mmCIF file of C-alpha atoms in Angstrom:
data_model
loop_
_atom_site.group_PDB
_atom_site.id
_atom_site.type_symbol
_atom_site.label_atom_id
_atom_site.label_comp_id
_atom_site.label_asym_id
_atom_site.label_seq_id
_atom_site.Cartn_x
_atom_site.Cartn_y
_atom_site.Cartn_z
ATOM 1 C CA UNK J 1 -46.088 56.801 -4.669
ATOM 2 C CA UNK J 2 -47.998 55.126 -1.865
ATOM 3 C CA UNK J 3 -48.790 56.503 1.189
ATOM 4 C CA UNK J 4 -50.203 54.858 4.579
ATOM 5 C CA UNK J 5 -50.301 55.572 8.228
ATOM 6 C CA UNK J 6 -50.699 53.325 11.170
ATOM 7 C CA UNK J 7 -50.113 53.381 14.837
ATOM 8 C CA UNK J 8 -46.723 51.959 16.110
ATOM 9 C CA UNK J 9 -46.998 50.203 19.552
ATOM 10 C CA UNK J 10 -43.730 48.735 20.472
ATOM 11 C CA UNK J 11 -41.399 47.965 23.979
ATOM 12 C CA UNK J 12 -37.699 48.583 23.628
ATOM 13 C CA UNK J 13 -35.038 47.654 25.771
ATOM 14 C CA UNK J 14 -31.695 48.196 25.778
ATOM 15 C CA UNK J 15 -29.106 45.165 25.802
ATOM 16 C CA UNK J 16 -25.372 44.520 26.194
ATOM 17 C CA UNK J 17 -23.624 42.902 23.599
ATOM 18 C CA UNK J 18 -23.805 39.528 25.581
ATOM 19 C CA UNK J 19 -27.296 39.737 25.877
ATOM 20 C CA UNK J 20 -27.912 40.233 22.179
ATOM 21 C CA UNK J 21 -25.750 37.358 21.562
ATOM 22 C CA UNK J 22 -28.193 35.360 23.978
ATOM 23 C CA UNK J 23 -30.932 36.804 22.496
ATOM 24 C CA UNK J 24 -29.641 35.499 18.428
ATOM 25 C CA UNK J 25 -28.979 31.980 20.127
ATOM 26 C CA UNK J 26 -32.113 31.893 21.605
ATOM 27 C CA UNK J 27 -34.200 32.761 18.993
ATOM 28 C CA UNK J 28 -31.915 30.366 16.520
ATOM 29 C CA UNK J 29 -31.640 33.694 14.232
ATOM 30 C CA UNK J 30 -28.451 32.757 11.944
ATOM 31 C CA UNK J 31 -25.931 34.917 10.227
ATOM 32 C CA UNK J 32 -28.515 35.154 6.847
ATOM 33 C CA UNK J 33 -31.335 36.078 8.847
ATOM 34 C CA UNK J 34 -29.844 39.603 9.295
ATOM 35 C CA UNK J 35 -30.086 42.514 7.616
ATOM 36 C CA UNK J 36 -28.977 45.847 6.995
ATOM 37 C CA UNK J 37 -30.802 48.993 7.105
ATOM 38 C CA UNK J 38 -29.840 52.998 7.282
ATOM 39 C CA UNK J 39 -32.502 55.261 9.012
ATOM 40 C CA UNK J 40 -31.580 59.486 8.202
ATOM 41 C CA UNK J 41 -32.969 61.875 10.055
ATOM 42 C CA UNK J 42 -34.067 64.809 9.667
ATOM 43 C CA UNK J 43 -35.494 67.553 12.024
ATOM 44 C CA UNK J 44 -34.958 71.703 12.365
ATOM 45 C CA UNK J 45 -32.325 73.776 13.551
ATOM 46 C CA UNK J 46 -34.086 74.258 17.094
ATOM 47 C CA UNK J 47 -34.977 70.992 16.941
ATOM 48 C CA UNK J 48 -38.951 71.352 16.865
ATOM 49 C CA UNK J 49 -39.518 67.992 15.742
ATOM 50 C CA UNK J 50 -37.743 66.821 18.873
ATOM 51 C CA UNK J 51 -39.651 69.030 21.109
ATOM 52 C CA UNK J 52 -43.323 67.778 19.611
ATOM 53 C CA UNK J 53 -41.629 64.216 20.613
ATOM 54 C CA UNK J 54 -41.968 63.325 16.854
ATOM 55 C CA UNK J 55 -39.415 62.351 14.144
ATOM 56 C CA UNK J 56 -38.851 62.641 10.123
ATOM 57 C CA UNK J 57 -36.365 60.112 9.194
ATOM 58 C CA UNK J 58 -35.773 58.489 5.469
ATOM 59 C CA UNK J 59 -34.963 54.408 5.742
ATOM 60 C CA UNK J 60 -33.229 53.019 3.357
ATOM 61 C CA UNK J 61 -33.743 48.895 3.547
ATOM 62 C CA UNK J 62 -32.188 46.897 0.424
ATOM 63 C CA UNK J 63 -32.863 49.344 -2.514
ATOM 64 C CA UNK J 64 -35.848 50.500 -1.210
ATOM 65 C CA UNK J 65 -36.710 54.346 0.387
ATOM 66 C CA UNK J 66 -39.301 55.229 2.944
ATOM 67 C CA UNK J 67 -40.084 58.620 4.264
ATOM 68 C CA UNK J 68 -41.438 58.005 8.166
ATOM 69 C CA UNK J 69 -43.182 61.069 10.290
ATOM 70 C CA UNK J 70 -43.752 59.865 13.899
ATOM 71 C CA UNK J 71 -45.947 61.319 16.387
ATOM 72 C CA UNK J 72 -47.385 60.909 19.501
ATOM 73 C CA UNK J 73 -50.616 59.271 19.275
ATOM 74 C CA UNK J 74 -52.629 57.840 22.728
ATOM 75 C CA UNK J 75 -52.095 54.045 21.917
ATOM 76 C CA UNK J 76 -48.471 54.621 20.839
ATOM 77 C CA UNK J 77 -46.806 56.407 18.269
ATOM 78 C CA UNK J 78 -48.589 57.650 14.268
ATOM 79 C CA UNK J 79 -46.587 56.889 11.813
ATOM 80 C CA UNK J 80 -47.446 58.620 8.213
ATOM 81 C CA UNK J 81 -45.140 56.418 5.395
ATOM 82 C CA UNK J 82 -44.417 57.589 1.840
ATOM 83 C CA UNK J 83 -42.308 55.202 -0.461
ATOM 84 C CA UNK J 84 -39.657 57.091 -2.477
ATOM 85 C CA UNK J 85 -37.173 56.474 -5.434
ATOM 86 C CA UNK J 86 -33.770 56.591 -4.900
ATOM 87 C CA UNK J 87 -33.764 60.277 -6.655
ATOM 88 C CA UNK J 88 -36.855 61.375 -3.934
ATOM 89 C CA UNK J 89 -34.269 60.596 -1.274
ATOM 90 C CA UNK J 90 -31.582 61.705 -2.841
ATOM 91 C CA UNK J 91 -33.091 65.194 -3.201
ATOM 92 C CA UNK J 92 -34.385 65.178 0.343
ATOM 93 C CA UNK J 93 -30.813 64.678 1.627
ATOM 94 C CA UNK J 94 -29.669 67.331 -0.197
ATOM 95 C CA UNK J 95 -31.731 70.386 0.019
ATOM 96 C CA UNK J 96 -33.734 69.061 3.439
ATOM 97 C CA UNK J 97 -37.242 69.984 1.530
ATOM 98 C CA UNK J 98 -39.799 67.219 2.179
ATOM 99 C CA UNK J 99 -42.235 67.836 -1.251
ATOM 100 C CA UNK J 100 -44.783 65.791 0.031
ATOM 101 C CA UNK J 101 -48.056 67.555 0.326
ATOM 102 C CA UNK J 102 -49.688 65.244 4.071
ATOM 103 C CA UNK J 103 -46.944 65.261 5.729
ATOM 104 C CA UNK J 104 -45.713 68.975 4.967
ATOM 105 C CA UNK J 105 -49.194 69.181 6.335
ATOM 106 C CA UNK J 106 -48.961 67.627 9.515
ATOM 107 C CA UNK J 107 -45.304 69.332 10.094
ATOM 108 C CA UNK J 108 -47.163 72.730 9.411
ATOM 109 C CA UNK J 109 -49.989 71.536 11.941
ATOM 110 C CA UNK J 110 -47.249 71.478 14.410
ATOM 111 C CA UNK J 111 -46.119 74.762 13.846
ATOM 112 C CA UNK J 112 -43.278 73.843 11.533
ATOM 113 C CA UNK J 113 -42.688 75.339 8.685
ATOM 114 C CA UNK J 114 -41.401 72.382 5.953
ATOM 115 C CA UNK J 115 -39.023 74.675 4.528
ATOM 116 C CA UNK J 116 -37.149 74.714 7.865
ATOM 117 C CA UNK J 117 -36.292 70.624 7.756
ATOM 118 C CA UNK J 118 -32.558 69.631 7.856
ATOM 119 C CA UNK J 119 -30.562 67.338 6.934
ATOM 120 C CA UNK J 120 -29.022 65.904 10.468
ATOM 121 C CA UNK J 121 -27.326 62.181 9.237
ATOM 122 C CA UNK J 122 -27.669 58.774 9.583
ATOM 123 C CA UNK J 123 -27.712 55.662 11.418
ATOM 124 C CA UNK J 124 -26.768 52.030 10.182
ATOM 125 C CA UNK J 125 -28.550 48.813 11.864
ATOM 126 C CA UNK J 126 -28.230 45.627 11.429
ATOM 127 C CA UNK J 127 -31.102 44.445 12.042
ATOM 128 C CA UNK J 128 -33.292 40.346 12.513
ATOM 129 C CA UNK J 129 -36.655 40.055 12.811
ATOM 130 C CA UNK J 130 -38.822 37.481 14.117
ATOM 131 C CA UNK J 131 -42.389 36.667 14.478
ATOM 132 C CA UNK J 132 -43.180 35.499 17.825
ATOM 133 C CA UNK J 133 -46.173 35.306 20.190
ATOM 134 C CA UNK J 134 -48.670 38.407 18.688
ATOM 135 C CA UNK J 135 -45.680 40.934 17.474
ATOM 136 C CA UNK J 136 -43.224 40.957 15.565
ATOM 137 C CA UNK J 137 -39.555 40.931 17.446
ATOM 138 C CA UNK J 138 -36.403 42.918 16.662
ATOM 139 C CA UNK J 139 -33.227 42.601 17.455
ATOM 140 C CA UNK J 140 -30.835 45.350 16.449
ATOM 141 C CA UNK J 141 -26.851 45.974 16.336
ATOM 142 C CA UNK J 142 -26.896 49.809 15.691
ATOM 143 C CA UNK J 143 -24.024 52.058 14.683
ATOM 144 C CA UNK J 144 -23.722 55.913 14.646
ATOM 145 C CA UNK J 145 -21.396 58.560 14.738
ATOM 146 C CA UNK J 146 -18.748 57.018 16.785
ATOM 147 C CA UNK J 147 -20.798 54.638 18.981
ATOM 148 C CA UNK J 148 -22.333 51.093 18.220
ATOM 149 C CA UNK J 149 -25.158 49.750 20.611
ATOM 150 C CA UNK J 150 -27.753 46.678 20.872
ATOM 151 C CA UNK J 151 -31.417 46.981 20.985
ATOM 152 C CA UNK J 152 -34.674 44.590 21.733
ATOM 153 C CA UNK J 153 -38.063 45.727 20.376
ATOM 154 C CA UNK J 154 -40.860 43.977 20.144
ATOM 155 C CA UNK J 155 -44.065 45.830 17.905
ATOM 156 C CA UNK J 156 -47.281 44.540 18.720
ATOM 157 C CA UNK J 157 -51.020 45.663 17.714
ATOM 158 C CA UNK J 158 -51.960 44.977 21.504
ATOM 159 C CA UNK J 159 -50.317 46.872 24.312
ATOM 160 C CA UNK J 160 -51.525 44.676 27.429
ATOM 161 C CA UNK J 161 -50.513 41.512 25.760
ATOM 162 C CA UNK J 162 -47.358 42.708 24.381
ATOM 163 C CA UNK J 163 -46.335 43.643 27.564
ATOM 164 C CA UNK J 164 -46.897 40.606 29.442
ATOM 165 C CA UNK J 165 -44.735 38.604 26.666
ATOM 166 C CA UNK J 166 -42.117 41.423 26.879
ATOM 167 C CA UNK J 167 -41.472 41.378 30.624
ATOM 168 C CA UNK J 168 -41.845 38.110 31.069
ATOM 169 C CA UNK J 169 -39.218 37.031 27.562
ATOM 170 C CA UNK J 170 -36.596 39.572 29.934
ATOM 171 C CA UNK J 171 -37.279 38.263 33.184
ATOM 172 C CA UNK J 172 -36.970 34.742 31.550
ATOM 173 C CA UNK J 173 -33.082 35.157 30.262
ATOM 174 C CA UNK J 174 -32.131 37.499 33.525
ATOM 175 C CA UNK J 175 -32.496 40.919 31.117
ATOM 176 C CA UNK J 176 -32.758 43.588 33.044
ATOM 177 C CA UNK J 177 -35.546 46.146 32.229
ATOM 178 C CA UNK J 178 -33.645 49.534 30.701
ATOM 179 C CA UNK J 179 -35.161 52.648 30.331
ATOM 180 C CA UNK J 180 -34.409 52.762 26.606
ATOM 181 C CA UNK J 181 -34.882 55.900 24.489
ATOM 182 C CA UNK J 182 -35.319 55.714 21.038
ATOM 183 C CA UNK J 183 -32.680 55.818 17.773
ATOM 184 C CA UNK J 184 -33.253 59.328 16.889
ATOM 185 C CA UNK J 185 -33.031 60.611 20.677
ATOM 186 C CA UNK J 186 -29.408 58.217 20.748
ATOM 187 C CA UNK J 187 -28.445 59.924 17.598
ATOM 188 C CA UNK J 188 -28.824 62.929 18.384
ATOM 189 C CA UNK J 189 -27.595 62.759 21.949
ATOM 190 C CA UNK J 190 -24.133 61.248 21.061
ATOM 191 C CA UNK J 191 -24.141 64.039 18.155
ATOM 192 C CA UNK J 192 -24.495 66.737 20.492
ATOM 193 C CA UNK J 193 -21.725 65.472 22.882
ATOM 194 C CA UNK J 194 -19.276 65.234 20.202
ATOM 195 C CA UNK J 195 -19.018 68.760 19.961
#
C-alpha cells in the first residue's frame, strides 16, 4: 500500500455551536456537503506518544483506512500516511501492533518500542470542507466519549498568509480567538476525567 508524508500547517479554533451554525451559513455548506469520518487513536500505556507531542491514529473516511503518525516538525506538524484495508485496521485495533516497517521506524527513533502501541478508542466527526483563499477550510461537529464539540481549521501550505485570512475570517463574524488543542489531546483529556 502507498505511503507519503507531508508537513501539516493548519490554525484551529474552537467554536460554540452558534458559531458553527454561522460558520455553515456563511460558507453556504448544505446538509450533503457533510461528511462523516472516525479518527482511532492509538498511543502507549505512559503515553509516550503524547509526551513527544506526536500522535498514531487510524481514520476511517467512507470505506477507506489511513494510518497517520504526527510529529513535530519546524513549519508545523510531519505527517507519515499509509493506506490500509479494512483487515490492516481491523488487526491494528485489535492487537495494537502497527506492522509497518517507516513508521515502526520513526516510533523506535523516538524511543518507542512498536510493540508497546495501544489501542485507546475513537472519535466520530462530522466533518465539511471547503476551499477558500490558499487552504483548504474545515469545519467540524466532533463527538467522543460522552462529549460533542465544534471546531474551525483551516490547512494551508503558507503559514504567514494563512494566518492573516484566519484572524481576519474570526475577527470578521465576532469569533473569538480560542486557544484550541487538538482531537487527540480532547480525547484523551475527557477520557482521563471520566475515571
Amino acid at each position: 500500500m502507498s505511503q507519503t508524508q507531508n508537513i501539516e500547517i493548519e490554525f484551529k479554533n474552537m467554536l460554540t455551536k452558534k458559531e458553527y451554525e454561522l460558520l455553515l451559513t456563511h460558507f453556504h455548506i448544505q446538509e450533503g456537503d457533510l461528511f462523516e469520518q472516525e479518527n482511532h487513536y492509538f498511543d502507549t500505556s505512559d503515553f509516550a506518544l503524547k509526551a513527544n507531542h506526536s500522535a498514531l491514529r487510524i481514520r476511517k473516511k467512507n470505506d477507506g483506512y489511513e494510518l497517520t503518525l504526527k510529529q513535530p516538525h519546524p513549519d508545523g506538524l510531519l505527517e507519515t500516511n499509509k493506506v490500509l484495508s479494512k483487515e490492516e485496521s481491523e488487526a491494528i485495533f485489535a492487537t495494537g501492533k502497527i506492522n509497518d516497517e517507516k513508521i515502526s521506524r520513526l516510533l523506535v527513533e523516538m524511543n518507542i518500542e512498536p510493540a508497546s502501541i495501544l489501542y485507546f478508542g475513537s472519535l466520530r466527526t462530522i466533518r465539511a470542507e471547503k476551499t477558500i483563499g490558499n487552504g483548504l477550510l474545515v469545519l467540524d461537529h466532533s463527538f467522543y466519549l460522552k462529549k460533542e464539540d465544534y471546531e474551525l481549521e483551516y490547512e494551508v501550505s503558507n503559514r504567514e498568509e494563512g494566518e492573516i485570512y484566519f484572524t481576519e475570517l474570526l475577527s470578521s463574524l465576532n469569533i473569538p480567538v480560542r486557544k484550541t488543542k487538538n482531537k487527540v489531546r480532547r480525547f484523551y483529556e475527557e477520557k482521563y476525567k471520566q475515571k
